Amino acid sequence: MARTPEELLRLRQQYVLQCVKNYYERPMNLVKGAMQYLTDSTGKEYLDFFAGILSVNSGHSNPEINAAVHAQVDKLQHVSTVYLIEPMLEMAEELAKVTPGALQKSFFCNSGTEAIDTALLTAKMFTKSDEVIALRHSYHGRSHVAIGATGQSTWRLPVSTMGNVHFTASGYCYRCPFNLTYPSCDVQCARDLEGVLQSSTSGRIAAFIAEPIQGVGGFVTPPPEFFPIVFEIVKRYGGVTIADEVQGGWGRTGTHMFSIQHWGVEPDMMVFAKGMANGYAIGAFIARPEIADAYTGPNISTFGGNPITMVAAMANLNYIREHDLIGNAERMGRILFDGLAELTAKHPLIGEVRGKGLMCGVELVRDRSTKEPAPAETIRVMELCKDDGVLVGRGGYFNNVLRLTPPLVVNADDVRRALRTLDSALTAVEKTMVFA
Ligand code: PMP
């Protein structure tokens, strides 16, 4: 018999760091997953529109991926990279083929955070510079280094994290830091980078790192000119461009395998985690060979590139391609965005809908004219959606953005069901509000 949520909350409180929190006033104990569906210990079924934070792109306990993993578990589990690991080397070869441009050499580890750390260290060693540029509202992970590159004030701690990071404007048109309007703004957010570089750095930077669509930041999606302009400036100042594809990679945004490809630019490095192995713990980055070869730091990640995770990553990639999950993300994304356009006309709580494919953010505001964020209402909408059997995520600088990111295997009925649930939840919450 599974334990009750109350028992689990007691264990959490007593034995786990207090920073580990859960969604929901009344959390559930999820005990089973099957593709886009989850079941809790009472037998209640949920349609998952968060995918374990954009990780389970090919679905929960996907039978094809799990068959490959089961076979590998029984064959060889772990030896470490002091030996040749066939599944890792095959995955590295495949990664060079599936990523754009001259990206060629990879490093494998166990989480996005680790991959970010090592990618930044590699860029620093290549350029022999210490200075890093990141975007406001970014999120790159949990370690001393990754926190330093994270542009969220809640992550500024009373102890030191990686220094020498300068933050430039993200392409957050809905809340433009320059109070301008696209396209007459001439993409000032991107052009401002030059001023940051001239005023705040030595002029020789190591790297520019960005999530093409900001995940934790609430799916901030810059205009088409943003990355072409920024990458050109970064190149002129000698920096390495790093695309953090931890949330946006592996077909999530439709049309392309990786989210940066929507902007038609080729980064010098790409970082992966989450959706790369469909829920198995993984982190990796790939770089142009001359950049990768500059790394002479510690070479061991004990479990990095282990056979089980690598087989999972390869089976996941094959599944994405064979089942056209990129095409499905695009098609289902269109239904989702069309449906949300209708909900926007009906619900004053919706300030903006943004994103690409099945990486869809809905920013909720108390007042459309002042754009006052609605974080408490966002929590209530999420709770009501959960009670109605649909799980959605939350994010945003003001914690007021619903993140709708189902496994990429969802069908049109699933999307319509999520839209109906969201419609009802918004209606219920709006009834308790007074709009100007
Ligand atoms: N980069 C991005 C864009 C992320 O969203 C995250 C995790 N939310 C990370 C890096 C860190 O990944 P991990 O939690 O696997 O360390």
Coordinates of C-alpha atoms and ligand atoms in Angstrom, one line a residue:
M1 CA 0.0 0.0 0.0
A2 CA 1.3 3.4 -1.0
R3 CA 1.6 6.0 1.8
T4 CA -0.8 8.9 2.1
P5 CA 0.3 12.4 1.0
E6 CA 0.0 13.4 4.7
E7 CA 2.6 10.8 5.7
L8 CA 4.9 11.8 2.9
L9 CA 4.7 15.5 3.9
R10 CA 5.6 14.5 7.4
L11 CA 8.7 12.6 6.2
R12 CA 9.6 15.5 4.0
Q13 CA 9.4 18.0 6.8
Q14 CA 11.5 15.8 9.2
Y15 CA 14.1 14.4 6.9
V16 CA 14.5 16.6 3.8
L17 CA 16.0 20.1 3.4
Q18 CA 13.4 22.8 3.7
C19 CA 14.3 24.2 0.3
V20 CA 12.6 21.1 -1.2
K21 CA 9.0 22.2 -1.7
N22 CA 6.1 20.8 -3.6
Y23 CA 3.3 22.3 -5.7
Y24 CA -0.2 22.4 -4.3
E25 CA -1.9 23.0 -1.0
R26 CA -3.1 19.4 -1.2
P27 CA -0.3 17.4 -2.9
M28 CA -0.9 13.9 -4.2
N29 CA 1.3 10.8 -4.2
L30 CA 1.9 10.0 -7.8
V31 CA 2.6 6.3 -8.2
K32 CA 2.2 5.4 -11.9
G33 CA 3.0 7.0 -15.2
A34 CA 1.9 6.0 -18.7
M35 CA 2.9 8.3 -21.5
Q36 CA 0.9 11.6 -21.0
Y37 CA -1.0 10.3 -18.0
L38 CA -0.2 9.9 -14.3
T39 CA -2.1 8.1 -11.5
D40 CA -2.0 8.9 -7.8
S41 CA -2.2 6.5 -4.8
T42 CA -6.0 6.9 -4.7
G43 CA -6.4 5.8 -8.3
K44 CA -7.1 9.3 -9.6
E45 CA -5.7 9.9 -13.1
Y46 CA -4.1 13.1 -14.3
L47 CA -3.3 14.5 -17.7
D48 CA 0.3 15.7 -17.3
F49 CA 0.9 19.2 -18.8
F50 CA 4.2 19.7 -17.2
A51 CA 6.1 16.5 -18.1
G52 CA 8.3 16.4 -14.9
I53 CA 9.5 19.9 -15.7
L54 CA 9.8 19.5 -19.5
S55 CA 11.7 16.2 -19.1
V56 CA 9.5 13.4 -20.1
N57 CA 9.1 14.5 -23.8
S58 CA 8.5 11.0 -25.1
G59 CA 6.0 10.1 -22.3
H60 CA 6.1 8.5 -18.9
S61 CA 7.5 5.0 -18.7
N62 CA 7.6 4.9 -22.5
P63 CA 7.6 1.2 -23.3
E64 CA 10.1 1.4 -26.2
I65 CA 12.6 3.4 -24.2
N66 CA 12.1 1.3 -21.1
A67 CA 12.7 -1.9 -23.2
A68 CA 16.1 -0.6 -24.2
V69 CA 16.9 0.4 -20.6
H70 CA 15.8 -3.0 -19.2
A71 CA 18.0 -4.8 -21.7
Q72 CA 21.0 -2.6 -20.8
V73 CA 20.4 -3.0 -17.0
D74 CA 20.7 -6.7 -17.4
K75 CA 23.8 -6.5 -19.6
L76 CA 26.1 -3.8 -18.2
Q77 CA 25.2 -1.1 -15.7
H78 CA 28.3 0.9 -14.9
V79 CA 32.1 0.9 -15.5
S80 CA 33.0 4.6 -15.7
T81 CA 34.8 6.6 -18.4
V82 CA 38.2 5.1 -17.4
Y83 CA 37.0 2.4 -19.8
L84 CA 35.6 2.7 -23.3
I85 CA 31.8 2.9 -23.1
E86 CA 30.2 1.9 -26.4
P87 CA 26.7 3.4 -25.8
M88 CA 28.3 6.8 -24.7
L89 CA 30.6 7.0 -27.8
E90 CA 27.7 6.1 -30.1
M91 CA 25.6 8.8 -28.4
A92 CA 28.4 11.3 -28.8
E93 CA 28.6 10.5 -32.6
E94 CA 24.8 10.9 -32.9
L95 CA 24.8 14.2 -31.0
A96 CA 27.3 15.6 -33.4
K97 CA 25.0 14.6 -36.3
V98 CA 21.7 15.9 -34.7
T99 CA 23.1 19.3 -33.6
P100 CA 23.6 22.1 -36.1
G101 CA 26.8 23.5 -37.6
A102 CA 30.2 22.6 -36.4
L103 CA 29.2 21.3 -32.9
Q104 CA 31.1 18.1 -32.6
K105 CA 32.7 17.1 -29.2
S106 CA 30.6 16.3 -26.1
F107 CA 30.9 15.8 -22.4
F108 CA 28.4 13.8 -20.4
C109 CA 27.5 14.2 -16.8
N110 CA 24.4 13.8 -14.6
S111 CA 22.4 17.1 -14.5
G112 CA 21.9 20.4 -16.3
T113 CA 23.7 22.2 -13.5
E114 CA 26.8 20.1 -13.9
A115 CA 26.8 20.5 -17.7
I116 CA 26.4 24.3 -17.3
D117 CA 29.3 24.5 -14.9
T118 CA 31.6 22.5 -17.2
A119 CA 30.5 24.4 -20.3
L120 CA 31.3 27.7 -18.7
L121 CA 34.6 26.5 -17.5
T122 CA 35.4 25.3 -21.0
A123 CA 34.5 28.6 -22.5
K124 CA 36.7 30.4 -20.0
M125 CA 39.6 28.1 -20.7
F126 CA 39.2 28.6 -24.5
T127 CA 39.0 32.4 -24.3
K128 CA 41.3 32.8 -21.3
S129 CA 38.8 35.2 -20.0
D130 CA 36.7 35.1 -16.8
E131 CA 33.8 37.4 -17.8
V132 CA 30.4 35.9 -18.5
I133 CA 27.3 37.5 -19.9
A134 CA 23.9 36.1 -19.0
L135 CA 20.3 37.3 -19.5
R136 CA 18.1 38.8 -16.8
H137 CA 15.4 36.3 -15.7
S138 CA 17.6 33.4 -16.7
Y139 CA 18.0 30.2 -14.8
H140 CA 21.0 27.9 -15.3
G141 CA 21.0 25.7 -12.3
R142 CA 21.7 25.2 -8.6
S143 CA 25.5 25.1 -8.0
H144 CA 27.7 28.0 -6.9
V145 CA 28.6 28.6 -10.6
A146 CA 25.2 28.2 -12.1
I147 CA 23.5 30.3 -9.4
G148 CA 26.0 33.1 -10.3
A149 CA 24.8 33.0 -14.0
T150 CA 21.1 33.0 -13.0
G151 CA 19.4 36.3 -13.3
Q152 CA 16.8 36.0 -10.6
S153 CA 17.1 38.1 -7.4
T154 CA 15.7 35.2 -5.3
W155 CA 18.9 33.3 -6.2
R156 CA 21.2 36.0 -4.8
L157 CA 22.5 34.5 -1.6
P158 CA 24.4 35.9 1.4
V159 CA 27.4 33.8 0.4
S160 CA 29.5 34.1 -2.7
T161 CA 28.6 32.5 -6.0
M162 CA 30.4 32.7 -9.4
G163 CA 31.4 36.3 -9.9
N164 CA 32.3 38.3 -13.0
V165 CA 28.8 37.7 -14.5
H166 CA 27.1 40.7 -16.2
F167 CA 23.4 40.6 -17.0
T168 CA 21.9 42.0 -20.1
A169 CA 18.3 42.5 -21.1
S170 CA 16.2 39.5 -22.1
G171 CA 13.8 39.9 -25.0
Y172 CA 10.8 40.2 -22.7
C173 CA 8.5 42.3 -24.9
Y174 CA 5.5 42.1 -22.6
R175 CA 7.5 43.9 -19.9
C176 CA 10.0 45.7 -22.0
P177 CA 12.7 47.2 -19.8
F178 CA 13.0 50.1 -22.2
N179 CA 9.2 50.7 -22.3
L180 CA 9.3 50.3 -26.1
T181 CA 7.1 48.3 -28.5
Y182 CA 8.2 45.8 -31.0
P183 CA 9.1 46.2 -33.9
S184 CA 9.4 50.0 -33.6
C185 CA 11.8 49.4 -30.7
D186 CA 14.5 48.3 -33.2
V187 CA 15.1 45.4 -30.7
Q188 CA 16.8 47.7 -28.2
C189 CA 17.0 44.8 -25.7
A190 CA 19.5 43.0 -28.0
R191 CA 21.5 46.2 -28.9
D192 CA 21.9 47.1 -25.3
L193 CA 24.4 44.3 -24.9
E194 CA 27.0 46.4 -26.5
G195 CA 26.6 49.1 -23.8
V196 CA 26.8 46.4 -21.1
L197 CA 30.1 45.1 -22.7
Q198 CA 31.6 48.6 -23.0
S199 CA 30.6 49.8 -19.6
S200 CA 30.9 46.8 -17.4
T201 CA 33.5 44.4 -18.9
S202 CA 37.2 44.4 -19.9
G203 CA 36.0 44.1 -23.5
R204 CA 37.2 40.5 -23.8
I205 CA 34.5 38.1 -22.6
A206 CA 34.5 34.4 -22.2
A207 CA 30.9 33.6 -23.0
F208 CA 27.4 34.6 -23.5
I209 CA 24.9 32.1 -22.2
A210 CA 21.1 32.1 -22.7
E211 CA 18.1 29.9 -22.8
P212 CA 16.5 30.7 -26.2
I213 CA 13.1 30.6 -24.5
Q214 CA 13.6 31.2 -20.8
G215 CA 12.2 28.4 -18.7
V216 CA 11.9 29.2 -15.1
G217 CA 11.7 32.9 -16.2
G218 CA 8.3 32.2 -17.6
F219 CA 8.9 31.3 -21.2
V220 CA 10.1 34.7 -22.2
T221 CA 10.4 34.4 -26.0
P222 CA 12.6 37.0 -27.7
P223 CA 11.7 38.5 -31.1
P224 CA 13.3 36.9 -34.3
E225 CA 16.1 39.5 -34.5
F226 CA 17.3 39.1 -30.9
F227 CA 19.8 36.3 -31.1
P228 CA 21.2 37.2 -34.5
I229 CA 22.0 40.7 -33.1
V230 CA 23.3 39.4 -29.8
F231 CA 25.5 36.7 -31.3
E232 CA 27.0 39.2 -33.7
I233 CA 28.0 41.5 -30.8
V234 CA 29.3 38.6 -28.7
K235 CA 31.5 37.4 -31.6
R236 CA 33.0 40.9 -32.0
Y237 CA 34.0 40.8 -28.3
G238 CA 35.6 37.4 -28.6
G239 CA 33.0 35.5 -26.6
V240 CA 31.7 31.9 -27.0
T241 CA 27.9 31.6 -27.5
I242 CA 26.2 29.0 -25.4
A243 CA 22.6 27.9 -25.9
D244 CA 21.1 26.4 -22.8
E245 CA 18.8 23.8 -24.3
V246 CA 17.9 22.2 -21.0
Q247 CA 14.2 23.1 -21.3
G248 CA 13.8 23.9 -24.9
G249 CA 15.7 21.0 -26.5
W250 CA 14.6 17.6 -27.9
G251 CA 11.7 18.7 -30.0
R252 CA 9.9 20.6 -27.3
T253 CA 9.4 23.8 -29.4
G254 CA 8.3 22.1 -32.6
T255 CA 9.8 22.6 -36.1
H256 CA 13.3 22.0 -34.9
M257 CA 15.1 19.6 -32.6
F258 CA 16.6 22.5 -30.6
S259 CA 15.0 25.8 -29.7
I260 CA 17.9 28.1 -30.8
Q261 CA 17.3 26.9 -34.3
H262 CA 14.2 29.1 -34.5
W263 CA 16.4 32.1 -34.5
G264 CA 18.6 30.9 -37.4
V265 CA 21.9 31.2 -35.5
E266 CA 24.5 28.6 -34.7
P267 CA 25.8 28.6 -31.1
D268 CA 29.4 27.6 -30.3
M269 CA 28.1 25.3 -27.5
M270 CA 24.8 23.7 -26.5
V271 CA 23.9 22.4 -23.1
F272 CA 21.4 19.6 -22.5
A273 CA 19.7 17.8 -19.6
K274 CA 16.0 17.1 -18.8
G275 CA 14.4 15.9 -22.1
M276 CA 17.6 14.4 -23.4
A277 CA 17.0 11.0 -21.7
N278 CA 13.3 11.2 -21.1
G279 CA 13.5 11.3 -17.3
Y280 CA 16.8 9.5 -16.6
A281 CA 19.3 11.7 -14.9
I282 CA 21.5 13.2 -17.5
G283 CA 23.5 16.3 -18.4
A284 CA 25.7 17.0 -21.4
F285 CA 27.2 19.7 -23.6
I286 CA 28.5 19.8 -27.1
A287 CA 31.0 22.3 -28.5
R288 CA 33.0 23.1 -31.6
P289 CA 36.1 21.0 -31.5
E290 CA 38.6 23.8 -31.0
I291 CA 36.6 25.0 -27.9
A292 CA 36.1 21.5 -26.5
D293 CA 39.8 20.7 -26.9
A294 CA 40.7 23.8 -24.8
Y295 CA 39.2 22.0 -21.7
T296 CA 42.0 20.5 -19.6
G297 CA 40.1 20.4 -16.3
P298 CA 39.0 17.4 -14.3
N299 CA 38.0 14.6 -16.7
I300 CA 35.9 12.3 -14.5
S301 CA 32.2 12.3 -13.9
T302 CA 31.8 9.0 -12.3
F303 CA 28.3 8.3 -13.7
G304 CA 28.6 10.6 -16.7
G305 CA 28.0 8.7 -19.9
N306 CA 27.0 5.5 -18.1
P307 CA 25.5 2.8 -20.3
I308 CA 22.0 2.9 -18.9
T309 CA 21.5 6.7 -19.4
M310 CA 23.2 6.7 -22.7
V311 CA 20.9 3.9 -24.0
A312 CA 18.0 5.8 -22.7
A313 CA 19.1 9.0 -24.5
M314 CA 19.6 7.1 -27.7
A315 CA 16.3 5.3 -27.5
N316 CA 14.6 8.6 -26.7
L317 CA 16.2 10.3 -29.7
N318 CA 15.1 7.4 -31.9
Y319 CA 11.6 7.6 -30.5
I320 CA 11.4 11.4 -31.1
R321 CA 12.4 10.9 -34.7
E322 CA 10.4 7.7 -35.5
H323 CA 7.2 9.1 -34.0
D324 CA 7.7 12.6 -35.4
L325 CA 7.3 14.2 -32.0
I326 CA 8.7 17.4 -33.4
G327 CA 5.9 17.6 -35.9
N328 CA 3.4 16.6 -33.2
A329 CA 4.7 19.4 -30.9
E330 CA 4.1 21.8 -33.8
R331 CA 0.6 20.5 -34.6
M332 CA -0.6 20.2 -31.0
G333 CA 1.1 23.5 -30.1
R334 CA -1.0 25.2 -32.8
I335 CA -4.2 23.7 -31.3
L336 CA -3.1 24.9 -27.9
F337 CA -2.2 28.4 -29.0
D338 CA -5.4 28.8 -31.0
G339 CA -7.4 27.6 -28.0
L340 CA -5.5 30.0 -25.7
A341 CA -6.3 32.9 -28.1
E342 CA -10.0 32.2 -27.6
L343 CA -9.5 32.0 -23.8
T344 CA -7.6 35.3 -23.9
A345 CA -10.6 37.0 -25.5
K346 CA -12.8 35.7 -22.7
H347 CA -10.5 35.9 -19.6
P348 CA -9.1 39.2 -18.4
L349 CA -6.7 37.3 -16.1
I350 CA -4.7 36.4 -19.2
G351 CA -2.1 39.1 -19.9
E352 CA 0.0 37.3 -22.5
V353 CA 0.4 33.9 -24.2
R354 CA 3.8 33.1 -25.5
G355 CA 6.3 30.4 -26.5
K356 CA 6.7 27.9 -29.3
G357 CA 5.3 24.4 -30.0
L358 CA 4.5 22.7 -26.7
M359 CA 6.5 25.2 -24.6
C360 CA 3.6 27.5 -23.9
G361 CA 3.5 30.2 -21.2
V362 CA 0.3 32.0 -20.0
E363 CA 1.1 35.1 -18.0
L364 CA -1.6 36.0 -15.5
V365 CA -2.3 39.6 -14.5
R366 CA -4.7 41.3 -12.1
D367 CA -5.1 44.3 -14.5
R368 CA -4.3 44.2 -18.2
S369 CA -3.6 47.9 -18.3
T370 CA -1.1 48.0 -15.4
K371 CA 0.0 44.4 -16.0
E372 CA 0.0 43.9 -12.2
P373 CA 1.2 40.3 -11.8
A374 CA -1.3 37.7 -10.4
P375 CA 0.8 35.2 -8.5
A376 CA -1.8 34.1 -5.9
E377 CA -4.4 33.7 -8.7
T378 CA -1.9 31.6 -10.6
I379 CA -1.5 29.2 -7.7
R380 CA -5.3 28.9 -7.4
V381 CA -5.7 28.2 -11.1
M382 CA -3.1 25.5 -10.8
E383 CA -4.8 23.9 -7.8
L384 CA -8.2 23.9 -9.6
C385 CA -6.6 22.4 -12.7
K386 CA -5.1 19.7 -10.5
D387 CA -8.4 18.9 -8.8
D388 CA -9.9 18.6 -12.3
G389 CA -7.2 16.2 -13.3
V390 CA -4.7 18.3 -15.3
L391 CA -1.2 19.1 -14.0
V392 CA 0.4 22.4 -15.2
G393 CA 3.6 24.1 -14.1
R394 CA 4.4 27.6 -12.9
G395 CA 7.2 30.1 -13.5
G396 CA 8.0 33.7 -14.3
Y397 CA 9.9 36.4 -12.5
F398 CA 6.7 37.2 -10.6
N399 CA 5.6 33.6 -10.3
N400 CA 2.6 34.4 -12.4
V401 CA 3.1 32.4 -15.5
L402 CA 1.4 29.0 -16.1
R403 CA 3.7 26.7 -18.0
L404 CA 1.9 24.3 -20.3
T405 CA 4.4 21.7 -21.4
P406 CA 2.9 18.2 -21.9
P407 CA 4.9 15.2 -23.1
L408 CA 5.2 15.6 -26.9
V409 CA 3.0 12.5 -27.4
V410 CA -0.3 14.3 -26.5
N411 CA -3.2 14.2 -28.9
A412 CA -5.8 16.8 -29.9
D413 CA -8.3 15.5 -27.4
D414 CA -5.7 15.9 -24.6
V415 CA -5.1 19.5 -25.6
R416 CA -8.8 20.3 -25.8
R417 CA -9.3 18.7 -22.4
A418 CA -6.5 20.9 -20.9
L419 CA -8.0 24.0 -22.5
R420 CA -11.5 23.2 -21.0
T421 CA -10.0 22.6 -17.6
L422 CA -8.1 25.9 -17.8
D423 CA -11.2 27.7 -19.0
S424 CA -13.2 26.5 -15.9
A425 CA -10.3 27.2 -13.5
L426 CA -9.9 30.8 -14.9
T427 CA -13.7 31.4 -14.7
A428 CA -13.8 30.2 -11.1
V429 CA -10.8 32.4 -10.0
E430 CA -12.1 35.4 -11.9
K431 CA -15.4 35.2 -10.1
T432 CA -13.6 36.1 -6.9
M433 CA -11.8 39.1 -8.4
V434 CA -12.8 42.7 -9.2
F435 CA -11.4 43.9 -12.6
A436 CA -10.9 47.5 -13.4
Ligands
PMP1 N1 19.3 25.2 -17.3 C1 17.9 25.4 -17.4 C2 17.4 26.2 -18.5 C3 17.1 24.8 -16.5 O1 15.7 25.0 -16.6 C4 17.6 23.9 -15.5 C5 16.7 23.2 -14.5 N2 15.5 23.8 -14.2 C6 19.0 23.8 -15.4 C7 19.8 24.4 -16.3 C8 19.6 22.9 -14.3 O2 19.3 21.6 -14.6 P1 19.3 20.5 -13.4 O3 18.1 20.8 -12.5 O4 19.2 19.2 -14.1 O5 20.6 20.7 -12.7

